Tab-separated table of C-alpha atoms and ligand atoms in Angstrom:
chain	number	residue	atom	x	y	z
A	1	UNK	CA	0.000	0.000	0.000
A	2	UNK	CA	2.840	2.380	0.794
A	3	UNK	CA	4.306	2.152	-2.698
A	4	UNK	CA	0.855	2.685	-4.180
A	5	UNK	CA	0.427	5.776	-2.045
A	6	UNK	CA	3.799	7.178	-3.104
A	7	UNK	CA	3.171	6.426	-6.742
A	8	UNK	CA	-0.327	7.938	-6.731
A	9	UNK	CA	1.033	11.180	-5.297
A	10	UNK	CA	3.989	10.983	-7.672
A	11	UNK	CA	1.582	10.982	-10.611
A	12	UNK	CA	-0.539	13.722	-9.052
A	13	UNK	CA	2.644	15.761	-8.554
A	14	UNK	CA	3.506	15.218	-12.248
A	15	UNK	CA	0.127	16.687	-13.236
A	16	UNK	CA	0.586	19.610	-10.850
A	17	UNK	CA	4.025	20.275	-12.329
A	18	UNK	CA	2.519	20.173	-15.804
A	19	UNK	CA	-0.093	22.792	-14.822
A	20	UNK	CA	2.073	25.055	-12.681
A	21	UNK	CA	5.197	24.810	-14.824
A	22	UNK	CA	2.950	25.548	-17.803
A	23	UNK	CA	1.711	28.651	-16.024
A	24	UNK	CA	5.277	29.595	-15.192
A	25	UNK	CA	6.381	29.240	-18.799
A	26	UNK	CA	3.434	31.235	-20.104
A	27	UNK	CA	3.889	34.014	-17.574
A	28	UNK	CA	7.669	34.316	-17.518
A	29	UNK	CA	9.082	32.984	-20.730
A	30	UNK	CA	6.283	33.860	-23.107
A	31	UNK	CA	5.626	37.070	-21.184
A	32	UNK	CA	6.510	39.313	-24.104
A	33	UNK	CA	3.680	37.713	-26.062
A	34	UNK	CA	1.113	37.068	-23.372
A	35	UNK	CA	1.717	39.941	-20.908
A	36	UNK	CA	-0.180	37.789	-18.417
A	37	UNK	CA	0.002	38.855	-14.787
A	38	UNK	CA	2.343	41.693	-15.649
A	39	UNK	CA	1.449	44.553	-13.354
A	40	UNK	CA	3.611	46.803	-15.500
A	41	UNK	CA	2.878	45.781	-19.077
A	42	UNK	CA	5.346	48.348	-20.366
A	43	UNK	CA	8.197	46.399	-18.736
A	44	UNK	CA	9.385	42.832	-19.482
A	45	UNK	CA	7.615	40.082	-17.529
A	46	UNK	CA	10.803	39.248	-15.662
A	47	UNK	CA	11.598	42.860	-14.745
A	48	UNK	CA	11.964	43.494	-11.048
A	49	UNK	CA	8.758	45.500	-10.754
A	50	UNK	CA	6.681	42.721	-12.316
A	51	UNK	CA	8.482	40.090	-10.293
A	52	UNK	CA	7.812	41.967	-7.076
A	53	UNK	CA	4.190	42.404	-8.021
A	54	UNK	CA	3.818	38.667	-8.433
A	55	UNK	CA	5.627	38.066	-5.156
A	56	UNK	CA	3.116	40.356	-3.502
A	57	UNK	CA	0.209	38.232	-4.695
A	58	UNK	CA	-0.758	35.378	-2.424
A	59	UNK	CA	-1.851	33.282	-5.408
A	60	UNK	CA	1.607	33.357	-6.957
A	61	UNK	CA	3.327	32.794	-3.635
A	62	UNK	CA	1.193	29.714	-3.020
A	63	UNK	CA	1.646	28.463	-6.574
A	64	UNK	CA	5.440	28.648	-6.100
A	65	UNK	CA	5.205	26.700	-2.866
A	66	UNK	CA	2.960	24.036	-4.407
A	67	UNK	CA	5.198	23.776	-7.471
A	68	UNK	CA	8.218	23.423	-5.225
A	69	UNK	CA	6.536	20.692	-3.191
A	70	UNK	CA	5.337	18.838	-6.286
A	71	UNK	CA	8.713	19.188	-8.022
A	72	UNK	CA	10.625	17.984	-4.980
A	73	UNK	CA	8.347	15.035	-4.343
A	74	UNK	CA	8.236	14.048	-8.007
A	75	UNK	CA	11.967	14.432	-8.522
A	76	UNK	CA	13.088	12.775	-5.283
A	77	UNK	CA	10.649	9.895	-5.614
A	78	UNK	CA	11.879	9.471	-9.208
A	79	UNK	CA	15.441	9.363	-7.918
A	80	UNK	CA	14.426	6.779	-5.316
A	81	UNK	CA	12.911	4.636	-8.077
A	82	UNK	CA	16.077	4.782	-10.129
A	83	UNK	CA	18.356	3.977	-7.188
A	84	UNK	CA	16.096	1.194	-5.863
A	85	UNK	CA	16.567	-0.584	-9.150
A	86	UNK	CA	20.230	-1.088	-8.439
A	87	UNK	CA	19.326	-3.997	-6.122
A	88	UNK	CA	20.091	-2.376	-2.755
A	89	UNK	CA	19.862	-4.190	0.556
A	90	UNK	CA	16.590	-3.475	2.440
A	91	UNK	CA	18.498	-1.508	5.082
A	92	UNK	CA	20.058	0.697	2.400
A	93	UNK	CA	16.621	1.208	0.839
A	94	UNK	CA	15.269	2.367	4.181
A	95	UNK	CA	18.229	4.685	4.784
A	96	UNK	CA	17.884	6.196	1.315
A	97	UNK	CA	14.140	6.791	1.806
A	98	UNK	CA	14.839	8.509	5.132
A	99	UNK	CA	17.641	10.611	3.641
A	100	UNK	CA	15.465	11.726	0.723
A	101	UNK	CA	12.648	12.589	3.133
A	102	UNK	CA	14.958	14.773	5.216
A	103	UNK	CA	16.493	16.447	2.145
A	104	UNK	CA	13.032	16.983	0.623
A	105	UNK	CA	11.511	18.445	3.766
A	106	UNK	CA	14.577	20.623	4.333
A	107	UNK	CA	14.518	22.064	0.821
A	108	UNK	CA	10.758	22.488	0.966
A	109	UNK	CA	11.028	24.375	4.267
A	110	UNK	CA	13.777	26.590	2.928
A	111	UNK	CA	11.915	27.352	-0.308
A	112	UNK	CA	8.626	27.999	1.469
A	113	UNK	CA	10.371	30.356	3.861
A	114	UNK	CA	11.968	32.197	0.926
A	115	UNK	CA	8.681	32.464	-0.966
A	116	UNK	CA	6.813	33.876	2.023
A	117	UNK	CA	9.681	36.184	2.953
A	118	UNK	CA	9.593	37.613	-0.572
A	119	UNK	CA	5.818	37.833	-0.356
A	120	UNK	CA	5.975	39.693	2.968
A	121	UNK	CA	8.600	42.056	1.654
A	122	UNK	CA	6.876	42.809	-1.616
A	123	UNK	CA	3.447	43.164	-0.023
A	124	UNK	CA	4.764	45.120	2.975
A	125	UNK	CA	7.314	47.311	1.248
A	126	UNK	CA	4.968	48.563	-1.360
A	127	UNK	CA	1.256	48.184	-0.782
A	128	UNK	CA	0.782	49.953	-4.085
A	129	UNK	CA	2.592	47.174	-5.873
A	130	UNK	CA	0.429	44.632	-4.128
A	131	UNK	CA	-2.759	46.379	-5.024
A	132	UNK	CA	-1.630	46.786	-8.628
A	133	UNK	CA	-0.890	43.071	-8.707
A	134	UNK	CA	-4.245	42.299	-7.165
A	135	UNK	CA	-6.007	44.468	-9.685
A	136	UNK	CA	-4.043	42.894	-12.485
A	137	UNK	CA	-4.963	39.414	-11.267
A	138	UNK	CA	-8.588	40.307	-10.922
A	139	UNK	CA	-8.680	42.055	-14.250
A	140	UNK	CA	-6.799	39.591	-16.398
A	141	UNK	CA	-7.330	36.088	-15.050
B	1	UNK	CA	11.144	-14.806	-49.549
B	2	UNK	CA	12.935	-18.131	-50.028
B	3	UNK	CA	11.383	-19.413	-53.180
B	4	UNK	CA	13.882	-22.171	-53.746
B	5	UNK	CA	12.850	-24.510	-50.958
B	6	UNK	CA	15.611	-26.960	-51.803
B	7	UNK	CA	18.338	-24.364	-51.371
B	8	UNK	CA	20.798	-25.151	-48.628
B	9	UNK	CA	22.983	-22.378	-47.248
B	10	UNK	CA	25.656	-22.432	-44.581
B	11	UNK	CA	24.908	-20.290	-41.567
B	12	UNK	CA	27.525	-19.688	-38.891
B	13	UNK	CA	25.981	-20.410	-35.473
B	14	UNK	CA	27.875	-18.429	-32.812
B	15	UNK	CA	26.827	-20.326	-29.734
B	16	UNK	CA	27.552	-19.303	-26.132
B	17	UNK	CA	29.184	-22.106	-24.162
B	18	UNK	CA	29.513	-22.046	-20.408
B	19	UNK	CA	29.955	-24.624	-17.689
B	20	UNK	CA	29.868	-22.624	-14.423
B	21	UNK	CA	31.708	-25.321	-12.425
B	22	UNK	CA	34.630	-25.245	-14.838
B	23	UNK	CA	34.730	-21.987	-16.812
B	24	UNK	CA	35.560	-18.551	-15.480
B	25	UNK	CA	33.410	-16.851	-18.094
B	26	UNK	CA	31.294	-17.806	-21.092
B	27	UNK	CA	32.934	-18.249	-24.503
B	28	UNK	CA	31.483	-18.293	-27.989
B	29	UNK	CA	31.942	-21.317	-30.237
B	30	UNK	CA	31.159	-21.122	-33.945
B	31	UNK	CA	29.605	-23.965	-35.947
B	32	UNK	CA	28.831	-24.054	-39.659
B	33	UNK	CA	25.318	-25.382	-40.104
B	34	UNK	CA	23.750	-26.245	-43.481
B	35	UNK	CA	20.327	-24.595	-43.383
B	36	UNK	CA	17.378	-25.140	-45.685
B	37	UNK	CA	14.278	-22.963	-45.834
B	38	UNK	CA	11.871	-23.600	-42.978
B	39	UNK	CA	14.541	-24.963	-40.642
B	40	UNK	CA	14.208	-23.739	-37.054
B	41	UNK	CA	16.983	-22.717	-34.685
B	42	UNK	CA	16.120	-25.799	-32.640
B	43	UNK	CA	16.779	-28.006	-35.665
B	44	UNK	CA	20.067	-26.187	-36.198
B	45	UNK	CA	21.088	-26.965	-32.615
B	46	UNK	CA	20.162	-30.613	-33.141
B	47	UNK	CA	22.354	-30.641	-36.244
B	48	UNK	CA	25.273	-29.355	-34.163
B	49	UNK	CA	24.695	-31.891	-31.406
B	50	UNK	CA	24.403	-34.822	-33.799
B	51	UNK	CA	27.207	-33.898	-36.183
B	52	UNK	CA	29.605	-31.357	-34.691
B	53	UNK	CA	29.687	-31.307	-30.893
B	54	UNK	CA	27.620	-33.620	-28.754
B	55	UNK	CA	28.487	-31.728	-25.573
B	56	UNK	CA	26.291	-28.712	-26.420
B	57	UNK	CA	23.257	-28.564	-24.133
B	58	UNK	CA	19.989	-26.684	-24.158
B	59	UNK	CA	16.472	-27.255	-22.854
B	60	UNK	CA	13.528	-28.187	-25.042
B	61	UNK	CA	10.593	-30.517	-25.063
B	62	UNK	CA	7.555	-29.983	-27.279
B	63	UNK	CA	9.358	-28.465	-30.286
B	64	UNK	CA	6.142	-26.659	-31.210
B	65	UNK	CA	5.935	-23.512	-29.098
B	66	UNK	CA	3.831	-24.990	-26.332
B	67	UNK	CA	6.023	-26.088	-23.444
B	68	UNK	CA	8.034	-22.901	-22.977
B	69	UNK	CA	11.358	-24.701	-22.518
B	70	UNK	CA	13.459	-23.409	-25.384
B	71	UNK	CA	13.637	-19.653	-24.763
B	72	UNK	CA	17.028	-18.315	-25.934
B	73	UNK	CA	18.681	-15.123	-27.046
B	74	UNK	CA	18.609	-15.307	-30.846
B	75	UNK	CA	20.556	-12.574	-32.613
B	76	UNK	CA	20.199	-10.488	-29.467
B	77	UNK	CA	16.463	-10.968	-29.083
B	78	UNK	CA	14.701	-13.398	-26.762
B	79	UNK	CA	12.653	-15.991	-28.624
B	80	UNK	CA	11.745	-19.661	-28.810
B	81	UNK	CA	14.293	-21.779	-30.688
B	82	UNK	CA	11.521	-24.069	-31.890
B	83	UNK	CA	9.278	-21.492	-33.503
B	84	UNK	CA	11.962	-19.249	-34.951
B	85	UNK	CA	12.993	-20.080	-38.491
B	86	UNK	CA	16.665	-19.418	-39.100
B	87	UNK	CA	16.203	-17.602	-42.399
B	88	UNK	CA	13.632	-15.308	-40.794
B	89	UNK	CA	16.279	-13.769	-38.554
B	90	UNK	CA	19.682	-14.630	-40.035
B	91	UNK	CA	21.544	-14.313	-43.316
B	92	UNK	CA	24.993	-15.758	-42.841
B	93	UNK	CA	25.429	-15.447	-39.077
B	94	UNK	CA	23.295	-16.288	-36.078
B	95	UNK	CA	24.195	-15.735	-32.433
B	96	UNK	CA	22.593	-18.095	-29.950
B	97	UNK	CA	22.943	-17.431	-26.223
B	98	UNK	CA	21.113	-18.185	-22.992
B	99	UNK	CA	18.319	-15.835	-21.883
B	100	UNK	CA	19.813	-12.862	-20.029
B	101	UNK	CA	18.652	-11.755	-16.558
B	102	UNK	CA	19.095	-15.331	-15.288
B	103	UNK	CA	22.017	-17.360	-14.033
B	104	UNK	CA	23.196	-20.030	-16.419
B	105	UNK	CA	22.963	-23.716	-15.534
B	106	UNK	CA	25.012	-24.672	-18.575
B	107	UNK	CA	25.476	-23.446	-22.159
B	108	UNK	CA	22.001	-22.322	-23.288
B	109	UNK	CA	20.075	-23.304	-20.153
B	110	UNK	CA	18.973	-20.439	-17.895
B	111	UNK	CA	18.136	-21.070	-14.260
B	112	UNK	CA	14.441	-20.167	-14.205
B	113	UNK	CA	13.886	-21.011	-10.537
B	114	UNK	CA	13.781	-17.350	-9.409
B	115	UNK	CA	11.014	-16.652	-11.927
B	116	UNK	CA	8.977	-19.668	-10.876
B	117	UNK	CA	9.418	-18.815	-7.181
B	118	UNK	CA	8.036	-15.317	-7.776
B	119	UNK	CA	5.221	-16.783	-9.840
B	120	UNK	CA	4.286	-19.397	-7.231
B	121	UNK	CA	4.371	-16.770	-4.469
B	122	UNK	CA	1.592	-14.801	-6.159
B	123	UNK	CA	-0.982	-17.602	-5.888
B	124	UNK	CA	-1.434	-18.125	-9.624
B	125	UNK	CA	-4.653	-20.094	-9.408
B	126	UNK	CA	-8.321	-19.443	-8.696
B	127	UNK	CA	-8.660	-18.785	-4.960
B	128	UNK	CA	-11.981	-19.403	-3.202
B	129	UNK	CA	-12.825	-18.580	0.366
B	130	UNK	CA	-14.125	-22.083	0.904
B	131	UNK	CA	-10.915	-24.174	0.859
B	132	UNK	CA	-12.775	-27.497	0.849
B	133	UNK	CA	-14.750	-26.476	-2.209
B	134	UNK	CA	-11.602	-25.260	-3.895
B	135	UNK	CA	-9.960	-28.662	-3.511
B	136	UNK	CA	-13.017	-30.584	-4.631
B	137	UNK	CA	-15.416	-28.231	-6.415
B	138	UNK	CA	-19.034	-29.280	-6.071
B	139	UNK	CA	-20.415	-27.153	-8.858
B	140	UNK	CA	-19.697	-24.906	-11.787
B	141	UNK	CA	-18.928	-21.232	-11.614
B	142	UNK	CA	-20.795	-19.205	-14.146
B	143	UNK	CA	-18.749	-16.966	-16.396
B	144	UNK	CA	-19.833	-15.147	-19.526
B	145	UNK	CA	-17.726	-15.134	-22.700
B	146	UNK	CA	-17.166	-11.399	-22.169
B	147	UNK	CA	-15.815	-12.059	-18.669
B	148	UNK	CA	-13.547	-14.767	-20.071
B	149	UNK	CA	-12.300	-12.349	-22.704
B	150	UNK	CA	-11.013	-10.042	-19.946
B	151	UNK	CA	-8.213	-12.445	-19.048
B	152	UNK	CA	-8.107	-14.953	-21.901
B	153	UNK	CA	-4.941	-13.629	-23.561
B	154	UNK	CA	-2.971	-13.973	-20.323
B	155	UNK	CA	-3.820	-17.676	-20.148
B	156	UNK	CA	-1.806	-18.193	-23.352
B	157	UNK	CA	1.422	-17.601	-21.428
B	158	UNK	CA	3.708	-20.654	-21.563
B	159	UNK	CA	6.183	-19.357	-18.918
B	160	UNK	CA	9.038	-19.306	-21.400
B	161	UNK	CA	10.732	-16.322	-19.673
B	162	UNK	CA	11.401	-14.438	-22.922
B	163	UNK	CA	9.648	-11.398	-21.430
B	164	UNK	CA	11.759	-11.631	-18.278
B	165	UNK	CA	14.914	-11.701	-20.392
B	166	UNK	CA	13.815	-8.593	-22.303
B	167	UNK	CA	12.851	-6.516	-19.258
B	168	UNK	CA	15.255	-3.618	-18.566
B	169	UNK	CA	14.092	-3.341	-14.950
B	170	UNK	CA	14.951	-6.980	-14.245
B	171	UNK	CA	18.391	-6.393	-15.734
B	172	UNK	CA	19.361	-4.287	-12.717
B	173	UNK	CA	16.751	-5.216	-10.119
B	174	UNK	CA	16.779	-8.981	-9.639
B	175	UNK	CA	14.072	-8.610	-6.983
B	176	UNK	CA	11.568	-7.102	-9.451
B	177	UNK	CA	8.652	-9.507	-9.820
B	178	UNK	CA	8.808	-9.224	-13.588
B	179	UNK	CA	6.363	-9.322	-16.483
B	180	UNK	CA	5.404	-13.006	-16.447
B	181	UNK	CA	4.401	-13.319	-12.765
B	182	UNK	CA	2.675	-9.927	-12.853
B	183	UNK	CA	0.721	-10.806	-15.998
B	184	UNK	CA	-0.499	-13.889	-14.147
B	185	UNK	CA	-1.607	-11.713	-11.231
B	186	UNK	CA	-3.809	-9.825	-13.673
B	187	UNK	CA	-4.989	-13.088	-15.233
B	188	UNK	CA	-6.422	-14.320	-11.919
B	189	UNK	CA	-7.416	-10.945	-10.481
B	190	UNK	CA	-9.938	-10.288	-13.229
B	191	UNK	CA	-11.241	-13.844	-13.256
B	192	UNK	CA	-14.796	-13.565	-11.926
B	193	UNK	CA	-14.442	-16.904	-10.117
B	194	UNK	CA	-11.507	-15.684	-8.067
B	195	UNK	CA	-11.404	-14.290	-4.539
B	196	UNK	CA	-7.641	-13.827	-4.111
B	197	UNK	CA	-7.393	-10.343	-5.569
B	198	UNK	CA	-6.510	-8.466	-2.376
B	199	UNK	CA	-3.682	-10.778	-1.439
B	200	UNK	CA	-2.175	-10.736	-4.912
B	201	UNK	CA	-2.478	-6.958	-5.223
B	202	UNK	CA	-0.688	-6.464	-1.905
B	203	UNK	CA	2.261	-8.481	-3.224
B	204	UNK	CA	2.165	-6.873	-6.671
B	205	UNK	CA	2.128	-3.370	-5.187
B	206	UNK	CA	5.090	-3.912	-2.860
B	207	UNK	CA	8.496	-2.262	-3.233
B	208	UNK	CA	9.725	-4.379	-6.166
B	209	UNK	CA	6.346	-4.800	-7.783
B	210	UNK	CA	4.381	-3.096	-10.553
B	211	UNK	CA	5.590	0.433	-9.845
B	212	UNK	CA	9.079	-0.537	-10.962
B	213	UNK	CA	7.757	-1.069	-14.486
B	214	UNK	CA	8.544	1.847	-16.815
B	215	UNK	CA	6.307	0.636	-19.569
B	216	UNK	CA	9.064	0.255	-22.134
B	217	UNK	CA	6.956	-2.628	-23.395
B	218	UNK	CA	9.829	-4.885	-24.472
B	219	UNK	CA	8.178	-7.788	-22.648
B	220	UNK	CA	5.136	-7.580	-24.894
B	221	UNK	CA	7.213	-7.121	-28.034
B	222	UNK	CA	9.151	-10.341	-27.562
B	223	UNK	CA	6.378	-12.584	-26.234
B	224	UNK	CA	6.096	-15.506	-28.658
B	225	UNK	CA	2.492	-16.173	-27.646
B	226	UNK	CA	1.092	-12.690	-28.221
B	227	UNK	CA	0.559	-12.070	-24.511
B	228	UNK	CA	0.781	-8.413	-23.451
B	229	UNK	CA	2.353	-8.406	-19.968
B	230	UNK	CA	3.049	-4.651	-20.132
B	231	UNK	CA	-0.674	-4.031	-20.474
B	232	UNK	CA	-1.397	-6.332	-17.556
B	233	UNK	CA	1.014	-4.348	-15.399
B	234	UNK	CA	-0.571	-0.995	-16.262
B	235	UNK	CA	-3.971	-2.503	-15.380
B	236	UNK	CA	-2.529	-3.589	-12.035
B	237	UNK	CA	-1.211	-0.077	-11.328
B	238	UNK	CA	-4.669	1.245	-12.099
B	239	UNK	CA	-6.337	-1.285	-9.787
B	240	UNK	CA	-3.938	-0.399	-6.980
B	241	UNK	CA	-4.406	3.362	-7.357
B	242	UNK	CA	-8.196	3.068	-7.576
B	243	UNK	CA	-8.186	0.853	-4.478
B	244	UNK	CA	-6.049	3.415	-2.643
B	245	UNK	CA	-8.404	6.240	-3.613
B	246	UNK	CA	-11.419	4.077	-2.655
B	247	UNK	CA	-12.742	4.398	-6.184
B	248	UNK	CA	-12.629	0.721	-7.124
B	249	UNK	CA	-15.791	-1.132	-7.893
B	250	UNK	CA	-15.823	-4.198	-5.670
B	251	UNK	CA	-17.259	-7.445	-6.817
B	252	UNK	CA	-17.593	-10.700	-5.012
B	253	UNK	CA	-16.399	-13.924	-6.634
B	254	UNK	CA	-19.261	-15.383	-8.640
B	255	UNK	CA	-21.461	-17.940	-6.961
B	256	UNK	CA	-21.634	-21.617	-7.757
B	257	UNK	CA	-24.424	-22.427	-10.148
B	258	UNK	CA	-25.429	-25.884	-9.039
B	259	UNK	CA	-24.046	-29.191	-7.799
B	260	UNK	CA	-22.786	-31.842	-10.220
B	261	UNK	CA	-25.589	-33.469	-12.166
B	262	UNK	CA	-28.089	-30.843	-11.035
B	263	UNK	CA	-27.750	-28.532	-14.016
B	264	UNK	CA	-29.876	-28.842	-17.095
B	265	UNK	CA	-27.979	-29.918	-20.159
B	266	UNK	CA	-28.628	-28.437	-23.550
B	267	UNK	CA	-30.333	-31.338	-25.414
B	268	UNK	CA	-27.983	-30.675	-28.361
B	269	UNK	CA	-25.025	-31.723	-26.237
B	270	UNK	CA	-24.559	-35.469	-25.730
B	271	UNK	CA	-24.142	-36.797	-22.195
B	272	UNK	CA	-20.581	-37.065	-20.964
B	273	UNK	CA	-19.103	-40.557	-20.491
B	274	UNK	CA	-19.200	-41.991	-16.959
B	275	UNK	CA	-16.491	-40.767	-14.584
B	276	UNK	CA	-13.464	-43.005	-14.435
B	277	UNK	CA	-12.065	-41.650	-11.178
B	278	UNK	CA	-13.792	-40.567	-7.979
B	279	UNK	CA	-17.070	-42.185	-9.165
C	301	HEM	C1	5.649	18.116	-17.142
C	301	HEM	C2	5.793	17.664	-15.936
C	301	HEM	C3	6.084	16.208	-15.647
C	301	HEM	C4	5.308	15.117	-15.897
C	301	HEM	C5	3.951	15.069	-16.551
C	301	HEM	C6	6.049	13.957	-15.440
C	301	HEM	C7	5.621	12.655	-15.508
C	301	HEM	C8	6.357	11.568	-15.151
C	301	HEM	C9	5.934	10.200	-15.282
C	301	HEM	C10	4.619	9.732	-15.862
C	301	HEM	C11	6.926	9.420	-14.800
C	301	HEM	C12	6.865	7.914	-14.667
C	301	HEM	C13	7.809	7.201	-15.537
C	301	HEM	C14	7.999	5.807	-15.087
C	301	HEM	O1	7.393	5.312	-14.129
C	301	HEM	O2	8.815	5.155	-15.705
C	301	HEM	C15	7.958	10.291	-14.387
C	301	HEM	C16	9.149	9.848	-13.872
C	301	HEM	C17	10.125	10.666	-13.402
C	301	HEM	N1	10.112	12.023	-13.393
C	301	HEM	FE1	8.662	13.196	-14.097
C	301	HEM	N2	7.230	14.374	-14.904
C	301	HEM	C18	7.287	15.740	-15.009
C	301	HEM	C19	8.280	16.558	-14.591
C	301	HEM	C20	9.399	16.143	-13.944
C	301	HEM	C21	10.378	17.044	-13.388
C	301	HEM	C22	10.283	18.542	-13.435
C	301	HEM	C23	11.345	16.254	-12.847
C	301	HEM	C24	12.604	16.659	-12.147
C	301	HEM	C25	12.564	17.373	-11.075
C	301	HEM	C26	10.961	14.868	-13.055
C	301	HEM	C27	11.696	13.764	-12.653
C	301	HEM	C28	11.305	12.463	-12.829
C	301	HEM	C29	12.092	11.312	-12.481
C	301	HEM	C30	13.477	11.325	-11.846
C	301	HEM	C31	11.348	10.174	-12.827
C	301	HEM	C32	11.721	8.728	-12.634
C	301	HEM	C33	12.228	8.132	-13.888
C	301	HEM	C34	11.946	6.681	-13.971
C	301	HEM	O3	11.037	6.175	-13.304
C	301	HEM	O4	12.615	6.047	-14.769
C	301	HEM	N3	9.766	14.837	-13.713
C	301	HEM	N4	7.604	11.578	-14.590
C	302	SF4	S1	4.245	-13.644	-21.169
C	302	SF4	FE1	4.956	-14.427	-23.129
C	302	SF4	S2	7.175	-14.157	-23.069
C	302	SF4	FE2	6.442	-14.021	-20.961
C	302	SF4	S3	6.648	-16.080	-20.130
C	302	SF4	FE3	4.545	-15.864	-20.922
C	302	SF4	S4	4.650	-16.631	-23.019
C	302	SF4	FE4	6.749	-16.264	-22.379
C	303	SF4	S1	6.961	-2.904	-19.747
C	303	SF4	FE1	7.569	-3.158	-17.599
C	303	SF4	S2	7.699	-5.363	-17.285
C	303	SF4	FE2	7.667	-5.017	-19.514
C	303	SF4	S3	9.812	-4.979	-20.118
C	303	SF4	FE3	9.193	-2.866	-19.669
C	303	SF4	S4	9.700	-2.519	-17.504
C	303	SF4	FE4	9.747	-4.730	-17.862
C	304	FES	S1	10.470	-26.762	-27.288
C	304	FES	FE1	8.562	-26.330	-26.310
C	304	FES	S2	8.352	-24.197	-26.649
C	304	FES	FE2	10.120	-24.660	-27.798
């Protein structure tokens, strides 16, 4: 049952990555075409002002955190799969699972902290930016 | 392709020889074999044994693709020696080796015990709650042709191990259950007479079970009987995930229809002869 649980969430994480990474690509890398979620359409999507505006929005902050979690789980589980196929001893399998869990949780904690710190800064430092971002979200999504 | 049936052409058989008790590593021995159209690899090996080197050993029995004994690596691809015609796969050279992913007993004979142990551990038979009835069934279990169709193709498996030899996961993970045993899990799990689904799924979903399959599909490509183990494995993943999400439709094993002699026979069908044992 445990492997089924992992694999089910692994697949779900793959779908989440597909959706959120898709969003990321459309917003950041096709920004000059789409101008989606660009609070300052006159500036490039990846310009600091636009980036800060997205940081100020709770939606984007959460989407980063979810993407991070999905990416970490998907990638680390995938790594576990690959390494498990090298015929490890059960004790080594257990140790590897524990190590990956610690690494995953650590990186997730760090990334989540960074995302919320940026969110707090952007939202706090410039309420105007936040409200522009909010308006942009409401208006364009 | 070979219109001149009488034509005989020499084909060089590059055969892997290995006696584990004596040799450090396998070596390849080459034999010139006169081949005529229609001749199988098995016949070629017989020619070598009778005329060139009687010490060559391999496993075979039925010589007609039924017993599953003669799986070998033929020009790098797992197949049955008895239903592979030499001219179908070779021009002037043919390599013949034992199936990979298994230890070698001698020359072309793989040690299939690990495969059969995995297979036997998955309860590859109809399981009923009532053990006494299972040992001595007192009636027929009703099954429609459509229900039979669900698992019929998996019953064609002859346990030849060609799929196991082709599987890239098994090449590194000897503990992986493998395509043949897992296809048999599916074969019995979808059999409406069976009640052993939960037990088999638990084993199939364990650490070296179905989730180690990457769906490369080589198992299904090489199967000489047209079985599709890769498909069986994806079905098993689906069953496991649906069970985990509590989305699976549960069904009880079908009931017994009637005791022996209590059914009504179609008048078109003649009566069976009297029982010779257990009468
Ligand atoms: C578009 C988003 C993605 C989708 C839809 C997706 C889907 C999948 C699927 C279906 C598998 C299963 C393959 C198998 O069992 O053999 C898989 C495996 C894997 N994925 Fe992803 N994936 C995505 C993104 C990623 C990303 C971003 C990473 C890296 C962080 C990643 C790393 C892996 C690894 C390491 C495996 C295991 C490979 C293996 O099993 O052989 N994937 N992915
Ligand atoms: S599934 Fe096919 S290749 Fe595999 S053991 Fe059965 S008959 Fe042989
Ligand atoms: S589909 Fe799965 S079982 Fe079949 S050869 Fe590939 S990994 Fe092995
Ligand atoms: S000898 Fe029986 S399958 Fe080839």
